[in-house]
mmCIF file of C-alpha atoms and ligand atoms in Angstrom:
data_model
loop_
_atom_site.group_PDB
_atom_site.id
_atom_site.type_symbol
_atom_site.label_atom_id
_atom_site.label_comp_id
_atom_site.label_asym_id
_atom_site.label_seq_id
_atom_site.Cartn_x
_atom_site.Cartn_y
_atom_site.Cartn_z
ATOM 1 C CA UNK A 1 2.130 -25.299 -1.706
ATOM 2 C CA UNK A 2 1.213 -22.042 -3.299
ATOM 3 C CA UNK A 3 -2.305 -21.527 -3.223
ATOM 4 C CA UNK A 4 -4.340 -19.107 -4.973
ATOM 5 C CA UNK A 5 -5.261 -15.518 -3.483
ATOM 6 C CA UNK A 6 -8.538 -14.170 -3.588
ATOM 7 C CA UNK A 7 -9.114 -11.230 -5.459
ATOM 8 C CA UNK A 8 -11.849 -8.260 -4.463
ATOM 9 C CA UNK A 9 -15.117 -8.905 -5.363
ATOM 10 C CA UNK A 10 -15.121 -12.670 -3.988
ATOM 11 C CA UNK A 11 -17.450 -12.899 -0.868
ATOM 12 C CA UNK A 12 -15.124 -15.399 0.992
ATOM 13 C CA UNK A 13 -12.642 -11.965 1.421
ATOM 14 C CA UNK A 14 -15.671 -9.932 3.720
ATOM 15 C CA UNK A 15 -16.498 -12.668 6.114
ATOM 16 C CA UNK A 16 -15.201 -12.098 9.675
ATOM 17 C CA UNK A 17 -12.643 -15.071 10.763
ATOM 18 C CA UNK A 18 -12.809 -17.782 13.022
ATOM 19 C CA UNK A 19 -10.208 -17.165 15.911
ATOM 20 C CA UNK A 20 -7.399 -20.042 16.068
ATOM 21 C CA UNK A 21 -8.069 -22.889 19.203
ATOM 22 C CA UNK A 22 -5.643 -25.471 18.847
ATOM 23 C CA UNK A 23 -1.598 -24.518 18.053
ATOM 24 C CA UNK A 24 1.099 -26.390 17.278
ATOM 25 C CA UNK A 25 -1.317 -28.676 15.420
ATOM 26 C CA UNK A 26 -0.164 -30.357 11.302
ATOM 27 C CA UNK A 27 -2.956 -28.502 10.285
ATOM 28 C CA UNK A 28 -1.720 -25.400 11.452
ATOM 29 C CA UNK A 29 1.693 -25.758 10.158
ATOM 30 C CA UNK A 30 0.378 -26.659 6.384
ATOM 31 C CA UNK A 31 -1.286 -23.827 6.313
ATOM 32 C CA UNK A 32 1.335 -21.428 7.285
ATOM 33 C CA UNK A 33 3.422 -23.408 5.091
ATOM 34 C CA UNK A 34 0.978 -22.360 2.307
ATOM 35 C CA UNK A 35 0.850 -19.118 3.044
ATOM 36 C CA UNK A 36 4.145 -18.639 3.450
ATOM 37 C CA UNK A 37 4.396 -20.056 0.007
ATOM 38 C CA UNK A 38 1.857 -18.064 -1.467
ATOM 39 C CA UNK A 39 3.252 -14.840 -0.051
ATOM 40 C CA UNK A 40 7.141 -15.286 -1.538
ATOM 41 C CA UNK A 41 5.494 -16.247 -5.269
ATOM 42 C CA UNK A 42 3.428 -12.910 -5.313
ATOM 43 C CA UNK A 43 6.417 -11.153 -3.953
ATOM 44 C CA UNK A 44 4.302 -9.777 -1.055
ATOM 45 C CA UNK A 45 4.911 -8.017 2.480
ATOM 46 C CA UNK A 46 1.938 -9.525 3.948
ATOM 47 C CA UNK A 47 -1.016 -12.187 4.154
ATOM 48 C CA UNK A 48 -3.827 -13.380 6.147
ATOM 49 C CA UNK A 49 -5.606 -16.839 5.628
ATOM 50 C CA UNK A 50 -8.636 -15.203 4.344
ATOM 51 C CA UNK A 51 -7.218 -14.255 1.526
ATOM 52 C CA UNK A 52 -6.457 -18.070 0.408
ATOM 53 C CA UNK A 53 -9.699 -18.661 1.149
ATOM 54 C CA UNK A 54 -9.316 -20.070 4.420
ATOM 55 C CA UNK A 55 -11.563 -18.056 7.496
ATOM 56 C CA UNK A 56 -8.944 -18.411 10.412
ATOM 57 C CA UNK A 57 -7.305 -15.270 12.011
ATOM 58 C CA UNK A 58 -4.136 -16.069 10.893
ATOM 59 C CA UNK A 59 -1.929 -13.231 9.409
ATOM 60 C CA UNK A 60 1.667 -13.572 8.210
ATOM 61 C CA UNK A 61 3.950 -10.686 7.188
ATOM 62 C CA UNK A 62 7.668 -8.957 7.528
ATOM 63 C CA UNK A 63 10.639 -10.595 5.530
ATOM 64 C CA UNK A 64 13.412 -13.358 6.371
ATOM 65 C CA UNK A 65 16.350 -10.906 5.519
ATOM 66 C CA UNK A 66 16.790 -8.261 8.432
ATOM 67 C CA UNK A 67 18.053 -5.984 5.388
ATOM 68 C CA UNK A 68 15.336 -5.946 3.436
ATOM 69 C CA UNK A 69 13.929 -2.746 3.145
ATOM 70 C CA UNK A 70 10.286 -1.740 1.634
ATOM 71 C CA UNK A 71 10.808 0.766 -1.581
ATOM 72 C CA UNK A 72 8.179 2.725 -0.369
ATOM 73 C CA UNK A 73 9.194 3.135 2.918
ATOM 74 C CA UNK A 74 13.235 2.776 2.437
ATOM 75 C CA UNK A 75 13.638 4.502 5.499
ATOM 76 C CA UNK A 76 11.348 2.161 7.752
ATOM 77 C CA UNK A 77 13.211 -0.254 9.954
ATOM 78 C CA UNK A 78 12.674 -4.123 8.384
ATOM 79 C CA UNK A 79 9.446 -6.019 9.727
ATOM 80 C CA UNK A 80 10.689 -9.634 10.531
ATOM 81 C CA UNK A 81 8.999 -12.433 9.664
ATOM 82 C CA UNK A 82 6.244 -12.645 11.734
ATOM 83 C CA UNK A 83 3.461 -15.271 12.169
ATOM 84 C CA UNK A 84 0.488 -13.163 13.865
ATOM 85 C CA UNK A 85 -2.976 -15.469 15.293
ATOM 86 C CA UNK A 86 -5.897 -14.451 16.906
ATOM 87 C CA UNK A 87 -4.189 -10.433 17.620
ATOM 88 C CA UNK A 88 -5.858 -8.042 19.145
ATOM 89 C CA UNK A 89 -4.493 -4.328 17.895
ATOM 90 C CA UNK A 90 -4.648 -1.173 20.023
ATOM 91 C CA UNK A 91 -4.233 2.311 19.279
ATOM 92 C CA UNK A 92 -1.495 4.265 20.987
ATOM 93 C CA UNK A 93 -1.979 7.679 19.968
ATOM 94 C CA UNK A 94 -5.043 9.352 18.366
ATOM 95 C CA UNK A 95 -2.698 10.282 15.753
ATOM 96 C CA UNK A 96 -2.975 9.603 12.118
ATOM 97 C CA UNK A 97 -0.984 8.683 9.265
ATOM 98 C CA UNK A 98 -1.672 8.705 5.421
ATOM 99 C CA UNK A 99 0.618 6.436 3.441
ATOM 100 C CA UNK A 100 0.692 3.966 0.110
ATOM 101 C CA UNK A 101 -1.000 0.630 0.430
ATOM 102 C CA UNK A 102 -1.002 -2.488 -2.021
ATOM 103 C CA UNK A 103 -2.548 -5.843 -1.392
ATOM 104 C CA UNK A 104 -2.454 -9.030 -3.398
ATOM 105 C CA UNK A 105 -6.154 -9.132 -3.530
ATOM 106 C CA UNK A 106 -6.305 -6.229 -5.033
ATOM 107 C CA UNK A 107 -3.620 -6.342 -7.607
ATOM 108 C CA UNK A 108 -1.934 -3.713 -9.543
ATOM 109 C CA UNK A 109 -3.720 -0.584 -7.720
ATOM 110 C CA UNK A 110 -2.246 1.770 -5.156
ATOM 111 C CA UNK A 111 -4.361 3.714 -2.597
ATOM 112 C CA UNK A 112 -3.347 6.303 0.470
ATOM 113 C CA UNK A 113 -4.954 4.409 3.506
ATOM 114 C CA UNK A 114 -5.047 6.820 7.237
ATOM 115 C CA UNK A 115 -3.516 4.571 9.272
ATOM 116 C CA UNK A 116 -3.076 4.704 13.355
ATOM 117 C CA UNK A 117 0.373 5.852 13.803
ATOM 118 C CA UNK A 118 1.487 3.936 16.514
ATOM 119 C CA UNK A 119 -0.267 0.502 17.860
ATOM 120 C CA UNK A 120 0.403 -2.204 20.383
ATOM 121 C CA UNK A 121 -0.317 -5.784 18.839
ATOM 122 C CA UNK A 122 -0.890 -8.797 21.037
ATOM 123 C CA UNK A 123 -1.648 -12.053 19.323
ATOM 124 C CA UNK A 124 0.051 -15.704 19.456
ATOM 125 C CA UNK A 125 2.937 -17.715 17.381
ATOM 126 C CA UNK A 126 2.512 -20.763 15.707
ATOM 127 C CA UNK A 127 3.201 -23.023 18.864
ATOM 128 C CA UNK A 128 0.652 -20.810 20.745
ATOM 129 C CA UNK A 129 4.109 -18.240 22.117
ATOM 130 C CA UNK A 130 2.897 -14.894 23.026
ATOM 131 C CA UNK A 131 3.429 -12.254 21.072
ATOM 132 C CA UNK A 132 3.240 -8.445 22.773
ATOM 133 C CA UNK A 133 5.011 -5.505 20.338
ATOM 134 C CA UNK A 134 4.890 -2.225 19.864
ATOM 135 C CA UNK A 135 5.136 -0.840 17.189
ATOM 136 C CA UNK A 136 4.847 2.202 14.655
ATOM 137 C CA UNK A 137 5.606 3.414 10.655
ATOM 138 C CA UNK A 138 5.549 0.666 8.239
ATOM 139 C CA UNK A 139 4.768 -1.988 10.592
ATOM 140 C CA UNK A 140 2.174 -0.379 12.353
ATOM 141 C CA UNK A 141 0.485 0.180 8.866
ATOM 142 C CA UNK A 142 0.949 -3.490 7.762
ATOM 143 C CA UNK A 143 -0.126 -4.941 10.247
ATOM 144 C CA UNK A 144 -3.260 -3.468 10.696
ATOM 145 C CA UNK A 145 -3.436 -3.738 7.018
ATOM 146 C CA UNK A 146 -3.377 -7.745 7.318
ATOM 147 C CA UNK A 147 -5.646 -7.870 10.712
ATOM 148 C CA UNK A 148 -8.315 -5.838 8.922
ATOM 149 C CA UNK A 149 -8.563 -8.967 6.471
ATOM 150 C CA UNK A 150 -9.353 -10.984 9.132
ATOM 151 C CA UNK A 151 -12.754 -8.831 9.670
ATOM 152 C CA UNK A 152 -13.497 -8.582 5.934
ATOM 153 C CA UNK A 153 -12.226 -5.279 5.780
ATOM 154 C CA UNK A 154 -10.098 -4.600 2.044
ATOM 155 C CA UNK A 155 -7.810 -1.055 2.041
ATOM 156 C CA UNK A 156 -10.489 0.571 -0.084
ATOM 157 C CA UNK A 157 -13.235 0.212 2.004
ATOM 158 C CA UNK A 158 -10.319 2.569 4.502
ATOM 159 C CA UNK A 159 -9.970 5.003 1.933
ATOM 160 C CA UNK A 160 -11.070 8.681 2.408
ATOM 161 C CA UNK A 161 -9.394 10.385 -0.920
ATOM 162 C CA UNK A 162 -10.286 8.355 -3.873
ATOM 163 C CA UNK A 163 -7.990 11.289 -5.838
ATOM 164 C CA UNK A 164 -4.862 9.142 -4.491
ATOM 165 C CA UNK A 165 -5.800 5.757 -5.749
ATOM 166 C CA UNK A 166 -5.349 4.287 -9.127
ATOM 167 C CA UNK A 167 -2.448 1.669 -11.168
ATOM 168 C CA UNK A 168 0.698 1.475 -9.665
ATOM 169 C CA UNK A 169 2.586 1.790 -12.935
ATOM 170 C CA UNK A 170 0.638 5.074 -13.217
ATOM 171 C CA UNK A 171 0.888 6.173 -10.156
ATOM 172 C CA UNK A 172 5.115 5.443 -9.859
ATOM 173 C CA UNK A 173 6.104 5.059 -13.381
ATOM 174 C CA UNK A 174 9.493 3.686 -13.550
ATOM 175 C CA UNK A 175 9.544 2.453 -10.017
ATOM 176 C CA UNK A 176 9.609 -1.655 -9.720
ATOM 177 C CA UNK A 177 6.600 -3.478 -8.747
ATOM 178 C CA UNK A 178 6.660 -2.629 -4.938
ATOM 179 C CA UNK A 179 5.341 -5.455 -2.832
ATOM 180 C CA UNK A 180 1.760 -5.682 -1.848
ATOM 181 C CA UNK A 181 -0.107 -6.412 1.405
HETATM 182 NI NI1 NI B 201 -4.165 -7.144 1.711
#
């Protein structure tokens, strides 16, 4: 079912998120359902059960098709579909990158986000799997995009250069609606 997503300025997007205790469970599975759902009717890369209004650390993001490719990152390999709960990120490198962020709770808008360059992600799969990557470029950024909504953190509150954030059909005229986080 597609549910609605959140937009900035509701309070239910800044609470910090209850961790997951019980997998495999009907509950569980609706609500990835959902936001599975939710996520391919907004045309997104990414989304965490916060922003349906649901305060689990749950994050889902990548794409079904191992061709797809991000426009703004065209070069990126694909993320694959990935079903992220209760992860735990860690920096690999103190460097840091700047690069485009959307997110479907903050529609329309672009911003440059600094991003860790590389991280490794640990975290679980729906039937309580481990999950242990590492990762860096476009999935490195999304997926610390999506596990920051899981501590109430939205990409603006990230942002350093407010110069390098505005409407996306400003910012890129001419360039499709790219997907959003
Ligand atoms: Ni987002």
């Amino acid at each position: 079912m597609i549910r609605e997503i959140l937009r900035m300025g509701d309070p239910r997007l800044l609470r910090v998120a209850e961790p997951v205790r019980a997998f495999d469970t009907p509950e569980l599975r609706t609500l990835l359902a959902d936001m599975f759902d939710t996520m391919r009717a907004a045309n997104g890369a990414g989304l965490a059960a916060p922003q349906i209004g649901v305060p689990l650390r749950v994050v889902i993001f990548g794409y079904d098709d191992p061709a797809a490719r991000n426009p703004r990152y065209p070069d990126a390999p694909p993320v694959p579909r990935t079903v992220l709960i209760n992860p735990v990120i860690e920096p690999l490198s103190e460097e840091v990158e700047e690069g485009w962020e959307g997110c479907l709770s903050v529609p329309g808008l672009r911003g440059v986000v600094p991003r860790h360059a590389r991280v490794r992600y640990r975290g679980f799969d729906e039937k309580g799997g481990a999950i242990d990557r590492t990762v860096d470029g476009f999935h490195a950024r999304v997926v610390q995009h999506e596990c920051d909504h899981l501590d109430g953190i939205l990409y603006p509150m990230r942002m350093r250069d407010f110069t390098r954030f505005g409407f996306t059909d400003v910012l890129f005229p001419g360039l499709d609606a790219t997907p959003e986080e």
